[in-house]
Each structure stands twice: as structure tokens, then as C-alpha cells.
PDB file of C-alpha atoms in Angstrom:
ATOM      1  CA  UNK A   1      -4.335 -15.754  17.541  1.00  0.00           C
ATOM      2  CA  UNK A   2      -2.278 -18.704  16.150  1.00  0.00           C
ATOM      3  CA  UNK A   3      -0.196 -17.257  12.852  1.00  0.00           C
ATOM      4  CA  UNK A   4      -2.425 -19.337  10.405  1.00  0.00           C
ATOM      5  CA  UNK A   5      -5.683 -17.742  11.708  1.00  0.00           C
ATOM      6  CA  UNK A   6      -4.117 -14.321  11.489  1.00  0.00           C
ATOM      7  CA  UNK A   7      -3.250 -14.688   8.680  1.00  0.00           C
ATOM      8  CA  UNK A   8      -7.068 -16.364   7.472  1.00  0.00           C
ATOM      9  CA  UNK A   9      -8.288 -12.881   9.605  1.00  0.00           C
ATOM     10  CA  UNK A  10      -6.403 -10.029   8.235  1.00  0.00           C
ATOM     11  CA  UNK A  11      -8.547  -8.008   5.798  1.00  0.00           C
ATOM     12  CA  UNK A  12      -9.160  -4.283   5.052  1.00  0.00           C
ATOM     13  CA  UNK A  13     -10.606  -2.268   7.826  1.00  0.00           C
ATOM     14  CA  UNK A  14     -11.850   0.898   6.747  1.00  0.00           C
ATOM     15  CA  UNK A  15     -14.232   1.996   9.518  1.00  0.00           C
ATOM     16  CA  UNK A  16     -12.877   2.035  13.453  1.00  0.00           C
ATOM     17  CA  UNK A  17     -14.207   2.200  16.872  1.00  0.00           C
ATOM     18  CA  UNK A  18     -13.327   4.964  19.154  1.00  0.00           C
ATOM     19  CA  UNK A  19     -11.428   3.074  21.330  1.00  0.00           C
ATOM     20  CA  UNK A  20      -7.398   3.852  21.113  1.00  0.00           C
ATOM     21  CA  UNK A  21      -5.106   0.960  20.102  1.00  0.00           C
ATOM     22  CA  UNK A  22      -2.627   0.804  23.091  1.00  0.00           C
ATOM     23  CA  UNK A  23       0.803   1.437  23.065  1.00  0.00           C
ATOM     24  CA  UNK A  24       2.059  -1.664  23.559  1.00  0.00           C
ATOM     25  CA  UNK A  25       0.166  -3.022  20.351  1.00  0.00           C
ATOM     26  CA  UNK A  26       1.326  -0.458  18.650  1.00  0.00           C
ATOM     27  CA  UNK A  27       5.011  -1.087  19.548  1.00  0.00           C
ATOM     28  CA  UNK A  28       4.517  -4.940  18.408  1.00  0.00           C
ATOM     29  CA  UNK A  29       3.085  -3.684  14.990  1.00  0.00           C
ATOM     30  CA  UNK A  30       5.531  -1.166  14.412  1.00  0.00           C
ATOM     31  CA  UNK A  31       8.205  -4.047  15.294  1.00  0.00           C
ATOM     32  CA  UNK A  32       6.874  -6.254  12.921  1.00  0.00           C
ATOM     33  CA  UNK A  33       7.623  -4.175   9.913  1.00  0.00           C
ATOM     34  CA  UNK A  34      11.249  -3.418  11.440  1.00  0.00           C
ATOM     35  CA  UNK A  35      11.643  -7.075  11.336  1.00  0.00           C
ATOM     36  CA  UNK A  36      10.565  -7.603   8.068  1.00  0.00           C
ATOM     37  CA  UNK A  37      12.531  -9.278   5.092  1.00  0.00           C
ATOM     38  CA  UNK A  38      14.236  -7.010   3.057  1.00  0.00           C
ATOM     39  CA  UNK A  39      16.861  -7.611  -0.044  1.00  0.00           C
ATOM     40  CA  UNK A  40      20.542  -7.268   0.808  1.00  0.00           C
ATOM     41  CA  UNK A  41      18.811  -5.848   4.341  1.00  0.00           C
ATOM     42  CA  UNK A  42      18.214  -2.707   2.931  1.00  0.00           C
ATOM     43  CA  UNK A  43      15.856  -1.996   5.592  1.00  0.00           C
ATOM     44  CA  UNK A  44      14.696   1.260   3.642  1.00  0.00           C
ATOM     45  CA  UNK A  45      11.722   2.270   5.299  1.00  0.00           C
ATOM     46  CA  UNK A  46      11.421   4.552   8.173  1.00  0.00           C
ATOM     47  CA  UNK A  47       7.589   4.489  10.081  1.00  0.00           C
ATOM     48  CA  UNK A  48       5.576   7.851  11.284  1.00  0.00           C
ATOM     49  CA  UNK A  49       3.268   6.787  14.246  1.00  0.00           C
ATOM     50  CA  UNK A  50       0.315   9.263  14.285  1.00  0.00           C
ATOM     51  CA  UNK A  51      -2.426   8.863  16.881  1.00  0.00           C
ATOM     52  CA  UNK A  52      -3.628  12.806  16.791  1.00  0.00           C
ATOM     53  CA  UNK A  53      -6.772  13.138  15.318  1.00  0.00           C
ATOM     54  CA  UNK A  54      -6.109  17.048  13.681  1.00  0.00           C
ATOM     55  CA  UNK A  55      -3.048  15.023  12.184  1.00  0.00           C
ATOM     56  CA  UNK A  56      -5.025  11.974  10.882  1.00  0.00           C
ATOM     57  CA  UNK A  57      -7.715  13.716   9.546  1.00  0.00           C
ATOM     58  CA  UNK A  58      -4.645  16.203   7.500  1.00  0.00           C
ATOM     59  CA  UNK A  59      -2.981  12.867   6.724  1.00  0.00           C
ATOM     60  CA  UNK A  60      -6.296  11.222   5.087  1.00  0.00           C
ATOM     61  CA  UNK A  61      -6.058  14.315   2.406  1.00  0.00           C
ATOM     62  CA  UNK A  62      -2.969  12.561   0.775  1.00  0.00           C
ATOM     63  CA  UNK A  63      -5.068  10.615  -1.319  1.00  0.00           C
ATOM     64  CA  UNK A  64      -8.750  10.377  -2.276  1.00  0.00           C
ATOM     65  CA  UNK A  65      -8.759   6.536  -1.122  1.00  0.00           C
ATOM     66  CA  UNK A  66      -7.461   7.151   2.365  1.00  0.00           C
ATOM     67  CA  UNK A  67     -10.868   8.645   3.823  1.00  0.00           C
ATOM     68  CA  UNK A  68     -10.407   6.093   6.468  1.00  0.00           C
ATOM     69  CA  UNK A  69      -7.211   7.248   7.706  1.00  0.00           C
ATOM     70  CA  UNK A  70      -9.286  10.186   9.293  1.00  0.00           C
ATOM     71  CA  UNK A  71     -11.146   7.766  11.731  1.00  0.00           C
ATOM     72  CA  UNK A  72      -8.605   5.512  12.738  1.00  0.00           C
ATOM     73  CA  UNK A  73      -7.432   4.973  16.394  1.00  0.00           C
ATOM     74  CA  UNK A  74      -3.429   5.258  14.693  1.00  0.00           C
ATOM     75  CA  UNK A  75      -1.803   5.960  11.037  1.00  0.00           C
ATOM     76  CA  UNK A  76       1.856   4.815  10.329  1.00  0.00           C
ATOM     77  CA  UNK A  77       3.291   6.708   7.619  1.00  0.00           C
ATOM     78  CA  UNK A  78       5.853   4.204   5.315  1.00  0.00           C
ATOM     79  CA  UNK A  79       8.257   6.807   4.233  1.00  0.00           C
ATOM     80  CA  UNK A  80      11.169   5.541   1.809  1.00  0.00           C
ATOM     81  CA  UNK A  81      14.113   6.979  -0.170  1.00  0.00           C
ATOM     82  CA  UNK A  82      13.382   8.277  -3.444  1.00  0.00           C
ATOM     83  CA  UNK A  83      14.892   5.304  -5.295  1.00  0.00           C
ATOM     84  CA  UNK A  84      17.745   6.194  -7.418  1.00  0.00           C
ATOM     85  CA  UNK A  85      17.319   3.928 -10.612  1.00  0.00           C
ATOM     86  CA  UNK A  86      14.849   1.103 -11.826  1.00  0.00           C
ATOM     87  CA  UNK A  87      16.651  -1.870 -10.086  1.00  0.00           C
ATOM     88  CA  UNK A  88      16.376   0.208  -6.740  1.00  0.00           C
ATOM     89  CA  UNK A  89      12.846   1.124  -6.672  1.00  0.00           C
ATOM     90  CA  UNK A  90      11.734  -2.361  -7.649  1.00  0.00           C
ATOM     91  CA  UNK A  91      13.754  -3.574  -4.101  1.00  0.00           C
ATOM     92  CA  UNK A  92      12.082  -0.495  -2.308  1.00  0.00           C
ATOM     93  CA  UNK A  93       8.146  -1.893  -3.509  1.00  0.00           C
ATOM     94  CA  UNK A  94       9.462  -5.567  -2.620  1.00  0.00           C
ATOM     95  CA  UNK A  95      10.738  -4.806   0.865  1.00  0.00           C
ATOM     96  CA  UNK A  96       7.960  -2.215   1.598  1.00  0.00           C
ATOM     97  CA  UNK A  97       5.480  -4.416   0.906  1.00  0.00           C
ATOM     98  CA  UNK A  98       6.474  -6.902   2.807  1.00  0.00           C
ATOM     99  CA  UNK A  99       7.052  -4.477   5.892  1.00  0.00           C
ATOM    100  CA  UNK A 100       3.349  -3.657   5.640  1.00  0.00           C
ATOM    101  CA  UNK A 101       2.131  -7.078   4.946  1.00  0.00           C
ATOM    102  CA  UNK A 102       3.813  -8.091   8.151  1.00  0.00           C
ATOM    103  CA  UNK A 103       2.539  -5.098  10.347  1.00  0.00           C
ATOM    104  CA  UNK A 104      -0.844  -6.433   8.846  1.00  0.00           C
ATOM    105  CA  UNK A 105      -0.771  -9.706  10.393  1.00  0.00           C
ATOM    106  CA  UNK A 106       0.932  -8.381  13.162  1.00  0.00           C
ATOM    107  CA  UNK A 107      -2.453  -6.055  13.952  1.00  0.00           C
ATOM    108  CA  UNK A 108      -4.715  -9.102  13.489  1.00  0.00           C
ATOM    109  CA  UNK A 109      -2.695 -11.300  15.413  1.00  0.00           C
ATOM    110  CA  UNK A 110      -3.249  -8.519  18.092  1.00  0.00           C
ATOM    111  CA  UNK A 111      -7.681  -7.888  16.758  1.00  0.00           C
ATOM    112  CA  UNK A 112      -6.485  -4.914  15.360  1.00  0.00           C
ATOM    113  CA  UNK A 113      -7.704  -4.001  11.822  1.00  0.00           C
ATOM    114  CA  UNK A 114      -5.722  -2.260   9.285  1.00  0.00           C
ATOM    115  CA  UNK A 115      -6.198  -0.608   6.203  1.00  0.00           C
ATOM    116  CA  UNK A 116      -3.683   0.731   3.072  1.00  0.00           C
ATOM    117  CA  UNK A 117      -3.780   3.656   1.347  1.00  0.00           C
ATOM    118  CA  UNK A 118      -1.792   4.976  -1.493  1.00  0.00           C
ATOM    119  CA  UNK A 119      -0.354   8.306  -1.608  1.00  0.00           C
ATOM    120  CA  UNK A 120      -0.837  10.936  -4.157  1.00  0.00           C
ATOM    121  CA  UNK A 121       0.075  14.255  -2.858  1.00  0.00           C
ATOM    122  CA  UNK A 122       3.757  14.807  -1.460  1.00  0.00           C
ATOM    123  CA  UNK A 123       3.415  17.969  -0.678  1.00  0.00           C
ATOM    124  CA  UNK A 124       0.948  17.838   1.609  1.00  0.00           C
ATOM    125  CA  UNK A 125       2.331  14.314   3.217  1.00  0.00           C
ATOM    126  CA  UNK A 126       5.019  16.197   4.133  1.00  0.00           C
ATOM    127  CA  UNK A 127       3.381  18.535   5.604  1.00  0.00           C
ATOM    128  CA  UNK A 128       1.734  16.682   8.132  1.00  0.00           C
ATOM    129  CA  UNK A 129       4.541  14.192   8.659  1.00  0.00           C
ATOM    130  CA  UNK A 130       7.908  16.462   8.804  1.00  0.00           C
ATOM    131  CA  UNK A 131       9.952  13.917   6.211  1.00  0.00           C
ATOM    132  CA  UNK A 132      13.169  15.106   5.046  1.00  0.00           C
ATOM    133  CA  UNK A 133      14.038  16.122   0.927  1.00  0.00           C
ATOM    134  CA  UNK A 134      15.420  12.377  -0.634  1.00  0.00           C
ATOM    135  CA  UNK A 135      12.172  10.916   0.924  1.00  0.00           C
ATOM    136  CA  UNK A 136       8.386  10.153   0.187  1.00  0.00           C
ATOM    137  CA  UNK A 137       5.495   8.809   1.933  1.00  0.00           C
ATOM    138  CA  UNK A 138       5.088   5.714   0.054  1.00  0.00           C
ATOM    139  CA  UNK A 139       1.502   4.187   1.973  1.00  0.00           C
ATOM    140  CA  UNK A 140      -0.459   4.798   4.929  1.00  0.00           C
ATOM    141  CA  UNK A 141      -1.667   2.129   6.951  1.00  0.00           C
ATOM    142  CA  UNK A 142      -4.921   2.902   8.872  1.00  0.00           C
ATOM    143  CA  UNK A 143      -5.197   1.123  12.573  1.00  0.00           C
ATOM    144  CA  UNK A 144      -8.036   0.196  14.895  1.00  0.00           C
ATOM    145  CA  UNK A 145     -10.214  -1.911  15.757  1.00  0.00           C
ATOM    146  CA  UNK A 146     -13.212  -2.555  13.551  1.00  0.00           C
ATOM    147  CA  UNK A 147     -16.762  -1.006  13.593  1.00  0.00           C
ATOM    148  CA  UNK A 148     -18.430  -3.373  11.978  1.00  0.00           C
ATOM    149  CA  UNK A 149     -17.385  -6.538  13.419  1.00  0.00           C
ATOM    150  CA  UNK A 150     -14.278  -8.064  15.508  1.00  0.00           C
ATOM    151  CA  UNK A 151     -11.875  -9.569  13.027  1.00  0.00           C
ATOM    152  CA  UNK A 152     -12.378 -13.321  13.089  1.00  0.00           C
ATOM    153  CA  UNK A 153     -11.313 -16.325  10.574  1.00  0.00           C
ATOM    154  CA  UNK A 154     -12.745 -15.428   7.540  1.00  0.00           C
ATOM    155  CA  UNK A 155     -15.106 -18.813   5.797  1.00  0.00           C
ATOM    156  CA  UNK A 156     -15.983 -17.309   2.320  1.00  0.00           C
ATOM    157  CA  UNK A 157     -13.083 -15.938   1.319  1.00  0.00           C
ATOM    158  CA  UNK A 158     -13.204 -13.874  -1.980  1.00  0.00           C
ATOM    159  CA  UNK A 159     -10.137 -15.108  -3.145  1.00  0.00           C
ATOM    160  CA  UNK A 160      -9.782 -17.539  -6.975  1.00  0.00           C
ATOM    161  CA  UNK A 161      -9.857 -20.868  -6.126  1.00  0.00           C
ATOM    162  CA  UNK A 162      -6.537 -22.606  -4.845  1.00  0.00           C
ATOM    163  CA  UNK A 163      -6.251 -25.383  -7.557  1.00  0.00           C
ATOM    164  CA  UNK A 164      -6.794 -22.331 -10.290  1.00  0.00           C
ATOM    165  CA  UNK A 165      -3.726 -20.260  -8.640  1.00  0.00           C
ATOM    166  CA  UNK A 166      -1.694 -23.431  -7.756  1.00  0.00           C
ATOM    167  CA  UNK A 167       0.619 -24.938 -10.802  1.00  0.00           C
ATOM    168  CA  UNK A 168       2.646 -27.365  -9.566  1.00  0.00           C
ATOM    169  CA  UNK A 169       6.051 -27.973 -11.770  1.00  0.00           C
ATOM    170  CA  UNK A 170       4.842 -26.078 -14.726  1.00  0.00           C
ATOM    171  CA  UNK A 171       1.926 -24.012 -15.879  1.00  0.00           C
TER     172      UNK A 171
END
């Protein structure tokens, strides 16, 4: 896909086919958020590939909106530092949200759907991931393609209007 239609593509996925994302696409996704913008290049995240289904299903228990993690193709894990004052963890939520956003568009560049997840329990995130103390498991991002229907420019967009979000010099 051109970037623009990517980008006019990319929505939450959160049922998957079978079939296995391959490795290669994986590798270009995972690159994407290594590449991504990040304040004083920080670069603070660190990315667990999972593509074992005992783990995903395990992984999916970290919070009760990340069902869909258990029937993806792949799960990346975005672990981060535990931030060590305000200033800090407002960078970290900047820079790891653009590292997602541009594994995102990344995936649908590539037909591949995505979907986020918070994380609630720690404990158990590091159980199935293996993180070191000083670290958390700040989002999942689910990875496949989509059951329902190949990911395609979307028309009808559910967004608010572009003049209404727009201000141009001022409010």
C-alpha cells in the first residue's frame, strides 16, 4: 500500500485468521517501532515477539480487554522502564505511542491487522514474558490478518468531521 492508504486502512483488528504472519512481516513491523521518533532518542522501549499460542492465550489474561490477544497469529509485548518522575513517564507514553502507532501502519502497509491492549496485571505479564525488575509491560499489540474482512481504505470513517477538529491560527 501507498503510506496515505495505510494510513486511511489501519483500524482495530480484534478477530484473526489462522494463517501465521511471516517472519519477514514481522521483522518490518517490529522495525518500524525501532525506528520510531522518540524525545532526546530515548528509545525506551524494548519489544517481546510471541507467536506461541499456550503463550498468547497466558498473555491475553493481562487485561480483561485483550481477549483478542489469545487468537492472534503474533503479540509484541511493549515493555518500558518504570519511569522515574512525572517529566519521564510523560516522554515514555509520548515515545511509546508513537512506536506502536508506527508498527500499526507498518502492519497495514503489509494487510496485517493489529489490535492494542492495555495492561493491568504485572505480575502475571511477567510471567509469560520473562521482563526484568525496573520494567513493565506497558501494551500489547495483537497481529494477524483479519477474519472479518481484508483491511482496505476505509470510506465512512467514524472519525469528527475535519473542519470541527481543524483550527487554523487560533481556536
Amino acid at each position: 500500500m501507498e503510506t496515505w492508504d495505510a494510513l486511511r486502512a489501519r483500524r482495530n483488528v480484534r478477530q484473526f485468521t489462522e494463517q501465521p504472519v511471516p517472519d519477514e512481516a514481522l521483522d518490518r513491523i517490529l522495525d518500524a517501532g525501532r525506528r520510531a521518533p522518540s524525545a532526546g532518542n530515548w528509545q525506551p522501549w524494548d519489544f517481546v515477539l510471541v507467536t506461541d499460542r499456550a503463550q498468547l492465550v497466558e498473555l491475553a489474561k493481562v487485561w480483561q480487554g485483550a481477549r483478542h490477544v489469545a487468537g492472534a497469529a503474533a503479540a509484541i509485548g511493549i515493555v518500558a522502564p518504570e519511569p522515574q518522575d512525572e517529566r519521564q513517564s510523560s516522554l515514555l507514553q509520548y515515545d511509546l505511542g508513537q512506536a506502536t502507532y508506527a508498527m500499526t501502519v507498518a502492519a497495514a502497509d503489509l494487510g496485517v491487522g493489529t489490535g492494542h491492549a492495555a495492561v493491568a496485571d504485572q505480575d502475571q505479564a511477567r510471567a509469560v514474558l520473562g521482563f526484568p525488575d525496573g520494567r513493565f509491560l506497558a501494551y500489547v499489540l495483537s497481529v494477524g490478518y483479519p477474519a472479518d474482512k481484508p483491511l482496505a481504505v476505509i470510506e465512512r470513517l467514524n472519525r469528527r468531521p475535519f473542519g470541527e477538529v481543524v483550527h487554523r491560527g487560533r481556536w
